[in-house]
Amino acid sequence: MSDRRPVSRRALLRRSALGFGALGLYSLLDEAALLATPSGGSEAGGKPHFEPRAKRIIFLFMHGGVSHIDTFDPKPRLDTDHGKPLPVQRSLTFNAAAAGGLMRSPWAFKQRGESGIPVSELFPEVAGCADDLCVIRSMVGEGVDHGAAMLQLFTGTFSFSRPSMGAWTLYGLGTENRNLPGFITIKPTQWQGGDKLFATSFLPGEFQGTPIGSAPMAVDDIIENPIDHVLPQGGSAQEQQLELEFLRQMNRRHADDRRLDRDLEARIQAFELAFRMQAEAPEAFDISRESEATRRMYGLDDEVTRDFGWQCLLARRLSERGVRVVQATHSGVEEKWDHHADILRLHPIRSREVDRPIAALIKDLKGRGLLDETLVVWGSEFGRTPFSEGADGRDHNPYGFSIFMAGGGVKAGSIYGATDEWGYHAVEDRMHIHDLHATILHLMGLDHERLTYRYSGRDFRLTDVAGNVATKIIA
């Protein structure tokens, strides 16, 4: 019986003696930059460009904007100038009408560990890990509002849709575990960027992040049935395998006639990955396999720390199973750290929710011999202003703020960069977000200038046309 499936005109040319016409068409499309570069990772073919310092990334994102001058960047000058007008010109501010005088930090700082890194009393547990931290006090971005700042932090640009940092990393290096996604985001926010924060944009779809739940979801609902939020349900494994094989045959046949359809290829791979995940994912998500002591260490026995503690514990379990990039988000139905008012009451609440889990993650990775090959990054989309907003709040500040890293080849027990004496602008070793991305990729063994993807007539990269590796923080 003859095969009477309809074929496209291009497929007909390719299969017939006139196939040279198809070759000519491909050439024309390539010259017009209408063909996307095929996937396959970095120039090294899915391998690092050079010896990596880290194999995996865990990014702990604090949604809303942690106040750096109340946590990791003490400013004694604010104590003496409390209540005075800002002595320098105020940069673009989110809520300029409510800007007040300088406001000191109400929380005491203490030098911790042998390194003597100052950490405020808001983070007593993280302070116990001071000798493992590399605190960067000179972060700089352009986004004054949450949406733009988050988009820039996660994708490198604040005004366009671009591939996320996780997608670029997976594109460059591939995955270590073919039965789990290479890029997983736990409880991501659904607004102020939404899925753009873990999407692929013009990169092939197979490199996008796989979300586990979402920020507003109760963690107990996810813990009870975590796979329900990832995998299709129903039918026996044998039935699903038969259905998948039938679907694979149809998709492959369809793909033969649509050689340029990267979305179809991504869908095929997604179905295949979902089936393979059913064997390995349930075990990876089953935190009941952890000892009671481990669950207590992460704070799963306390309602205050249970949510983010579960995220950090799951991040460790996924990372040790070869998931290349894991994002954990401290958020909810609103931005957790966006304290334009009532910061004296709210910042301690938020810090208690994450302090114990973050310290547990660092200690746990270190105890298992995984910290050296796992880069832990903690931070927000921006910091807060040294002047008050209203009576007892702080406004957005992208001009100088703090993040910290641990493990993954960074100098432990170190401080990089500095803001001015009020904590407003970065003035020493400024670390723009492009520089942060360049440095993270470097630690993963990728040259940010070589990790490119040709699209719409030009070579794109995570760092656009900027970015410098901060070699001073590399051990």
Coordinates of C-alpha atoms in Angstrom, one line a residue:
M1 CA 0.0 0.0 0.0
S2 CA 1.5 3.4 -1.0
D3 CA 2.1 6.1 1.5
R4 CA -0.3 8.9 0.6
R5 CA 0.6 11.3 3.4
P6 CA 0.5 14.9 2.1
V7 CA 3.9 16.6 2.0
S8 CA 4.9 20.2 1.9
R9 CA 6.3 21.8 -1.3
R10 CA 9.7 22.1 0.4
A11 CA 9.7 18.4 1.4
L12 CA 8.7 17.4 -2.1
L13 CA 11.6 19.3 -3.5
R14 CA 13.9 17.7 -1.0
R15 CA 12.8 14.2 -1.8
S16 CA 12.6 14.6 -5.6
A17 CA 15.3 15.0 -8.2
L18 CA 14.8 18.7 -7.8
G19 CA 16.2 18.5 -4.3
F20 CA 18.9 21.0 -5.2
G21 CA 16.1 23.6 -5.1
A22 CA 15.7 22.9 -1.5
L23 CA 19.4 23.3 -0.9
G24 CA 19.2 26.7 -2.6
L25 CA 16.3 27.6 -0.4
Y26 CA 18.2 26.7 2.7
S27 CA 21.1 28.8 1.5
L28 CA 18.9 31.8 0.9
L29 CA 17.2 31.5 4.3
D30 CA 20.6 31.2 5.9
E31 CA 21.9 34.3 4.2
A32 CA 18.8 36.2 5.3
A33 CA 19.4 35.0 8.9
L34 CA 16.0 33.2 8.9
L35 CA 17.5 30.0 10.0
A36 CA 18.2 29.6 13.7
T37 CA 21.4 28.0 14.8
P38 CA 20.7 24.3 15.7
S39 CA 21.0 23.3 19.3
G40 CA 23.9 21.4 20.6
G41 CA 25.4 23.5 23.4
S42 CA 28.5 25.6 23.3
E43 CA 31.2 25.7 20.7
A44 CA 32.7 22.8 22.5
G45 CA 29.7 20.7 21.6
G46 CA 27.9 20.7 25.0
K47 CA 31.2 20.7 26.9
P48 CA 32.7 23.5 28.9
H49 CA 35.1 25.9 27.1
F50 CA 37.7 25.3 29.9
E51 CA 38.0 23.5 33.2
P52 CA 35.0 24.5 35.3
R53 CA 35.1 25.5 39.0
A54 CA 31.5 24.5 39.5
K55 CA 29.3 21.9 37.9
R56 CA 25.9 23.1 39.1
I57 CA 24.1 26.3 40.3
I58 CA 21.6 26.8 43.0
F59 CA 20.1 30.3 42.9
L60 CA 18.2 31.5 46.0
F61 CA 16.1 34.4 44.9
M62 CA 14.6 36.8 47.5
H63 CA 11.7 38.5 45.7
G64 CA 11.2 42.2 46.5
G65 CA 14.5 43.6 47.4
V66 CA 16.4 42.9 50.5
S67 CA 17.9 45.9 52.2
H68 CA 21.7 45.5 51.9
I69 CA 22.4 48.2 54.5
D70 CA 20.4 46.2 57.0
T71 CA 22.0 42.8 56.3
F72 CA 25.5 42.6 54.7
D73 CA 26.7 46.2 54.2
P74 CA 27.0 48.1 57.4
K75 CA 27.1 51.9 57.2
P76 CA 28.2 53.7 60.4
R77 CA 27.8 57.0 58.6
L78 CA 24.1 56.5 58.7
D79 CA 24.2 56.4 62.5
T80 CA 25.7 59.9 62.6
D81 CA 23.6 61.3 59.8
H82 CA 20.3 59.7 60.7
G83 CA 17.4 62.1 59.8
K84 CA 19.6 64.4 57.7
P85 CA 18.8 65.1 54.1
L86 CA 20.6 62.9 51.5
P87 CA 23.9 64.9 50.8
V88 CA 24.2 63.8 47.2
Q89 CA 21.8 64.1 44.3
R90 CA 19.0 61.5 44.4
S91 CA 19.0 59.1 41.4
L92 CA 15.8 58.0 39.7
T93 CA 13.6 56.7 42.5
F94 CA 10.5 54.5 42.4
N95 CA 8.5 56.7 44.8
A96 CA 10.3 60.0 44.9
A97 CA 7.4 61.9 46.4
A98 CA 7.7 59.9 49.7
A99 CA 11.5 60.2 50.0
G100 CA 12.6 61.3 53.4
G101 CA 15.9 61.8 55.3
L102 CA 18.7 59.3 55.9
M103 CA 17.7 56.3 58.1
R104 CA 20.1 54.3 60.1
S105 CA 19.9 50.5 60.4
P106 CA 18.1 49.4 63.6
W107 CA 19.9 46.1 63.5
A108 CA 23.4 45.5 65.0
F109 CA 26.2 44.1 62.9
K110 CA 28.9 41.8 64.2
Q111 CA 32.0 40.5 62.6
R112 CA 31.7 36.7 62.2
G113 CA 34.1 33.8 61.7
E114 CA 37.8 33.9 61.1
S115 CA 37.2 36.1 58.1
G116 CA 35.5 38.8 60.1
I117 CA 32.7 39.4 57.6
P118 CA 30.1 41.7 59.2
V119 CA 26.6 40.2 59.2
S120 CA 23.6 41.8 60.8
E121 CA 21.5 40.2 63.5
L122 CA 18.8 39.6 61.0
F123 CA 20.8 36.5 59.7
P124 CA 22.3 34.8 62.7
E125 CA 22.4 31.3 61.1
V126 CA 23.9 32.5 57.8
A127 CA 26.4 34.5 59.9
G128 CA 27.6 31.1 61.2
C129 CA 28.6 30.3 57.5
A130 CA 30.6 33.6 57.1
D131 CA 33.8 31.8 56.3
D132 CA 32.1 30.1 53.3
L133 CA 30.7 33.3 51.9
C134 CA 31.8 35.7 49.2
V135 CA 29.8 38.8 49.8
I136 CA 29.5 41.2 46.8
R137 CA 28.6 44.7 48.0
S138 CA 28.8 46.5 44.7
M139 CA 26.0 45.1 42.5
V140 CA 24.5 47.5 40.0
G141 CA 21.5 47.2 37.6
E142 CA 19.2 49.5 35.7
G143 CA 15.7 48.4 36.7
V144 CA 14.1 50.7 39.2
D145 CA 10.8 48.7 39.2
H146 CA 10.5 45.0 40.1
G147 CA 9.6 43.8 36.6
A148 CA 12.5 45.4 34.8
A149 CA 15.0 44.6 37.6
M150 CA 14.0 40.9 37.8
L151 CA 14.0 40.5 34.0
Q152 CA 17.6 41.9 33.9
L153 CA 18.8 39.7 36.8
F154 CA 17.4 36.6 35.3
T155 CA 17.9 37.3 31.5
G156 CA 20.5 40.1 31.2
T157 CA 18.1 42.6 29.8
F158 CA 15.4 44.7 31.4
S159 CA 13.4 45.7 28.2
F160 CA 13.3 42.7 25.9
S161 CA 12.4 39.0 26.0
R162 CA 15.7 37.1 26.1
P163 CA 16.8 33.6 27.2
S164 CA 17.2 33.1 30.9
M165 CA 20.5 32.5 32.6
G166 CA 19.5 29.0 33.4
A167 CA 18.6 28.3 29.7
W168 CA 21.9 29.7 28.5
T169 CA 23.8 27.5 31.0
L170 CA 21.9 24.4 30.0
Y171 CA 22.4 25.2 26.3
G172 CA 26.1 25.5 26.9
L173 CA 26.7 22.5 29.1
G174 CA 23.7 20.1 28.7
T175 CA 22.4 18.0 31.5
E176 CA 24.1 15.5 33.8
N177 CA 20.9 13.4 34.3
R178 CA 18.8 12.5 31.3
N179 CA 15.9 11.4 33.5
L180 CA 15.5 14.8 35.1
P181 CA 15.2 18.3 33.7
G182 CA 18.5 20.1 33.5
F183 CA 16.9 23.3 34.8
I184 CA 14.3 23.4 37.5
T185 CA 12.7 26.4 39.2
I186 CA 10.9 25.8 42.5
K187 CA 7.8 27.9 43.3
P188 CA 8.6 30.7 40.7
T189 CA 6.7 34.0 40.8
Q190 CA 3.8 34.3 38.3
W191 CA 4.1 38.1 37.8
Q192 CA 6.8 40.7 37.2
G193 CA 8.3 38.6 34.5
G194 CA 6.5 35.3 35.1
D195 CA 7.8 32.5 32.9
K196 CA 10.2 34.8 31.1
L197 CA 12.4 34.4 34.2
F198 CA 13.1 30.7 33.2
A199 CA 12.1 30.7 29.5
T200 CA 14.3 30.2 26.4
S201 CA 13.0 33.0 24.1
F202 CA 14.8 32.2 20.8
L203 CA 16.9 29.3 22.2
P204 CA 15.5 25.9 21.5
G205 CA 12.6 25.0 23.8
E206 CA 14.3 22.0 25.4
F207 CA 16.5 24.3 27.5
Q208 CA 13.7 26.1 29.3
G209 CA 13.2 25.7 33.1
T210 CA 10.7 23.2 34.5
P211 CA 8.6 24.9 37.2
I212 CA 7.6 23.0 40.3
G213 CA 4.5 24.6 41.7
S214 CA 4.3 28.4 41.9
A215 CA 4.9 31.1 44.5
P216 CA 1.3 31.4 45.8
M217 CA 1.0 27.6 46.4
A218 CA 1.1 26.1 49.9
V219 CA 4.2 24.0 50.2
D220 CA 2.3 21.2 51.9
D221 CA 0.2 20.8 48.8
I222 CA 3.3 20.4 46.7
I223 CA 5.0 18.1 49.2
E224 CA 2.0 15.8 49.2
N225 CA 1.9 15.2 45.5
P226 CA 5.0 17.0 43.9
I227 CA 4.9 15.0 40.7
D228 CA 1.3 16.1 40.0
H229 CA 2.8 19.5 39.3
V230 CA 5.3 18.2 36.8
L231 CA 4.1 15.0 35.1
P232 CA 0.9 13.8 33.3
Q233 CA -1.1 11.3 35.3
G234 CA -3.1 8.2 34.5
G235 CA -2.5 4.8 32.9
S236 CA 0.0 2.1 33.6
A237 CA 3.7 2.5 32.6
Q238 CA 3.2 0.0 29.8
E239 CA 0.2 1.9 28.4
Q240 CA 2.0 5.2 28.6
Q241 CA 5.0 3.7 26.9
L242 CA 2.9 2.5 24.0
E243 CA 1.1 5.9 23.7
L244 CA 4.5 7.6 23.8
E245 CA 5.9 5.4 21.1
F246 CA 2.9 6.0 18.9
L247 CA 3.2 9.8 19.5
R248 CA 6.9 9.6 18.8
Q249 CA 6.3 8.0 15.5
M250 CA 3.7 10.6 14.4
N251 CA 5.9 13.4 15.6
R252 CA 9.0 12.1 13.9
R253 CA 7.1 11.6 10.7
H254 CA 5.7 15.2 11.0
A255 CA 9.2 16.5 11.8
D256 CA 10.6 15.0 8.7
D257 CA 8.4 17.4 6.7
R258 CA 9.2 20.4 8.9
R259 CA 13.0 20.5 9.3
L260 CA 13.0 24.0 10.7
D261 CA 10.5 23.4 13.5
R262 CA 12.5 23.6 16.7
D263 CA 9.3 23.9 18.8
L264 CA 8.2 20.5 17.6
E265 CA 11.5 19.0 18.5
A266 CA 11.2 20.5 21.9
R267 CA 7.8 19.0 22.4
I268 CA 9.0 15.6 21.4
Q269 CA 11.8 15.8 23.9
A270 CA 9.5 17.1 26.6
F271 CA 7.2 14.0 26.2
E272 CA 10.1 11.7 26.3
L273 CA 11.6 13.4 29.3
A274 CA 8.3 13.3 31.1
F275 CA 8.1 9.5 30.7
R276 CA 11.6 9.0 31.9
M277 CA 11.0 11.2 34.9
Q278 CA 8.3 8.9 36.2
A279 CA 11.0 6.4 37.3
E280 CA 13.4 8.9 38.9
A281 CA 11.5 12.0 39.9
P282 CA 9.3 10.5 42.6
E283 CA 12.5 9.4 44.5
A284 CA 14.2 12.8 44.0
F285 CA 11.1 14.6 45.4
D286 CA 10.6 12.3 48.3
I287 CA 12.0 14.3 51.2
S288 CA 10.7 11.6 53.7
R289 CA 13.8 9.7 52.7
E290 CA 15.9 12.3 54.6
S291 CA 16.7 11.7 58.2
E292 CA 14.7 13.5 60.9
A293 CA 17.8 15.5 61.8
T294 CA 18.2 16.7 58.3
R295 CA 14.6 17.8 58.0
R296 CA 15.0 19.7 61.3
M297 CA 18.2 21.3 60.2
Y298 CA 16.4 22.8 57.2
G299 CA 13.5 23.9 59.4
L300 CA 10.8 21.6 58.2
D301 CA 9.6 21.2 61.8
D302 CA 8.8 24.9 62.0
E303 CA 5.9 26.6 60.2
V304 CA 8.0 29.8 59.8
T305 CA 10.8 28.1 58.0
R306 CA 8.9 25.1 56.5
D307 CA 8.3 26.6 53.0
F308 CA 11.7 27.8 52.1
G309 CA 13.3 25.0 54.1
W310 CA 11.6 22.5 51.8
Q311 CA 12.7 24.4 48.7
C312 CA 16.4 24.4 49.9
L313 CA 16.3 20.7 50.8
L314 CA 14.7 19.9 47.4
A315 CA 17.3 22.1 45.7
R316 CA 20.1 20.0 47.4
R317 CA 18.4 16.7 46.4
L318 CA 18.0 17.8 42.8
S319 CA 21.5 19.3 42.5
E320 CA 23.2 16.1 43.8
R321 CA 21.2 14.1 41.2
G322 CA 22.8 16.2 38.4
V323 CA 20.2 18.9 37.8
R324 CA 22.4 21.7 36.3
V325 CA 20.5 24.7 37.5
V326 CA 18.0 25.0 40.4
Q327 CA 16.2 28.2 41.3
A328 CA 14.4 28.5 44.6
T329 CA 12.2 31.6 45.1
H330 CA 11.2 33.2 48.4
S331 CA 7.9 34.8 47.4
G332 CA 4.2 34.4 47.8
V333 CA 1.0 36.3 46.8
E334 CA 3.1 39.4 47.1
E335 CA 6.8 40.4 47.0
K336 CA 8.2 39.1 50.3
W337 CA 10.9 41.8 50.7
D338 CA 9.3 44.9 49.2
H339 CA 9.1 47.0 52.4
H340 CA 8.2 50.5 51.4
A341 CA 6.8 50.8 54.8
D342 CA 7.0 49.0 58.2
I343 CA 10.4 47.6 57.4
L344 CA 11.3 47.4 61.1
R345 CA 8.6 44.8 61.6
L346 CA 8.6 43.0 58.2
H347 CA 12.3 42.5 57.5
P348 CA 12.8 40.4 60.6
I349 CA 9.8 38.2 59.7
R350 CA 11.2 37.6 56.2
S351 CA 14.7 36.9 57.4
R352 CA 13.5 34.3 59.9
E353 CA 11.7 32.5 57.1
V354 CA 14.9 32.0 55.1
D355 CA 17.9 32.3 57.5
R356 CA 17.9 28.8 58.9
P357 CA 17.2 27.0 55.5
I358 CA 20.0 28.9 53.7
A359 CA 22.5 28.1 56.4
A360 CA 21.4 24.5 56.3
L361 CA 21.8 24.3 52.6
I362 CA 25.4 25.6 52.7
K363 CA 26.3 23.3 55.7
D364 CA 24.7 20.3 54.1
L365 CA 26.4 20.7 50.8
K366 CA 29.7 21.2 52.5
G367 CA 29.2 18.2 54.8
R368 CA 28.5 16.0 51.7
G369 CA 31.5 17.3 49.8
L370 CA 29.3 19.0 47.2
L371 CA 29.9 22.7 48.0
D372 CA 33.1 22.9 46.1
E373 CA 31.3 21.9 42.9
T374 CA 28.0 23.7 43.6
L375 CA 27.8 27.4 43.2
V376 CA 25.2 28.9 45.6
V377 CA 24.0 32.4 44.7
W378 CA 21.8 34.4 47.0
G379 CA 20.2 37.8 46.2
S380 CA 17.4 40.1 45.2
E381 CA 16.6 42.1 42.1
F382 CA 17.9 45.2 43.9
G383 CA 18.6 46.6 47.4
R384 CA 16.9 49.4 49.4
T385 CA 17.7 53.1 49.7
P386 CA 19.6 54.6 52.7
F387 CA 17.0 57.3 53.0
S388 CA 13.5 56.6 54.3
E389 CA 10.3 56.2 52.4
G390 CA 7.5 57.7 54.5
A391 CA 8.0 57.1 58.2
D392 CA 9.5 53.6 58.3
G393 CA 10.2 52.2 54.9
R394 CA 13.0 52.1 52.2
D395 CA 12.6 52.6 48.5
H396 CA 14.1 50.5 45.6
N397 CA 17.8 50.9 45.0
P398 CA 19.5 49.3 42.0
Y399 CA 22.6 51.6 42.2
G400 CA 24.5 49.6 44.8
F401 CA 23.4 46.5 46.6
S402 CA 24.6 43.2 47.9
I403 CA 24.4 39.5 47.0
F404 CA 26.5 36.6 48.2
M405 CA 27.9 33.4 46.7
A406 CA 29.3 30.2 48.3
G407 CA 31.2 27.3 47.0
G408 CA 31.7 26.7 43.3
G409 CA 35.2 28.2 43.1
V410 CA 34.6 31.6 44.7
K411 CA 36.9 33.0 47.5
A412 CA 35.4 31.9 50.8
G413 CA 35.3 34.4 53.6
S414 CA 35.8 37.4 51.3
I415 CA 34.1 40.7 50.5
Y416 CA 34.2 42.2 47.0
G417 CA 33.4 45.8 46.1
A418 CA 31.9 48.6 48.1
T419 CA 29.1 51.2 48.1
D420 CA 29.6 54.8 49.2
E421 CA 29.5 55.8 52.9
W422 CA 25.7 55.9 52.9
G423 CA 25.2 52.7 50.9
Y424 CA 23.6 54.3 48.0
H425 CA 25.9 53.9 44.9
A426 CA 28.5 51.2 44.2
V427 CA 31.9 53.0 44.1
E428 CA 34.5 50.2 44.2
D429 CA 34.7 47.2 41.9
R430 CA 31.3 47.8 40.5
M431 CA 29.6 44.5 39.6
H432 CA 27.0 45.1 36.9
I433 CA 24.5 42.3 36.3
H434 CA 26.3 41.6 33.0
D435 CA 29.5 41.1 35.1
L436 CA 27.7 38.8 37.5
H437 CA 26.5 36.7 34.6
A438 CA 29.9 36.6 33.0
T439 CA 31.5 35.5 36.3
I440 CA 28.9 32.8 36.9
L441 CA 29.3 31.4 33.4
H442 CA 33.1 31.5 33.9
L443 CA 32.9 29.5 37.1
M444 CA 30.8 27.0 35.1
G445 CA 33.6 26.7 32.5
L446 CA 31.9 28.9 29.9
D447 CA 33.3 31.9 28.1
H448 CA 30.4 34.4 28.0
E449 CA 31.7 35.9 24.8
R450 CA 31.8 32.5 23.0
L451 CA 28.5 31.2 24.3
T452 CA 26.4 32.7 21.5
Y453 CA 23.3 31.8 19.4
R454 CA 22.6 33.3 16.0
Y455 CA 19.1 34.7 15.7
S456 CA 17.6 37.3 13.5
G457 CA 20.8 38.3 11.8
R458 CA 23.1 38.6 14.8
D459 CA 24.9 36.6 17.5
F460 CA 23.2 36.9 20.8
R461 CA 24.7 36.1 24.2
L462 CA 23.6 36.4 27.9
T463 CA 25.8 39.4 28.5
D464 CA 24.8 41.2 25.3
V465 CA 27.9 43.3 24.3
A466 CA 29.2 43.8 27.9
G467 CA 30.3 41.9 30.9
N468 CA 33.6 41.3 32.6
V469 CA 34.6 38.4 34.8
A470 CA 35.3 39.4 38.3
T471 CA 38.6 37.5 38.7
K472 CA 39.2 38.8 42.2
I473 CA 36.4 36.7 43.6
I474 CA 37.7 33.4 42.1
A475 CA 39.7 31.2 44.5

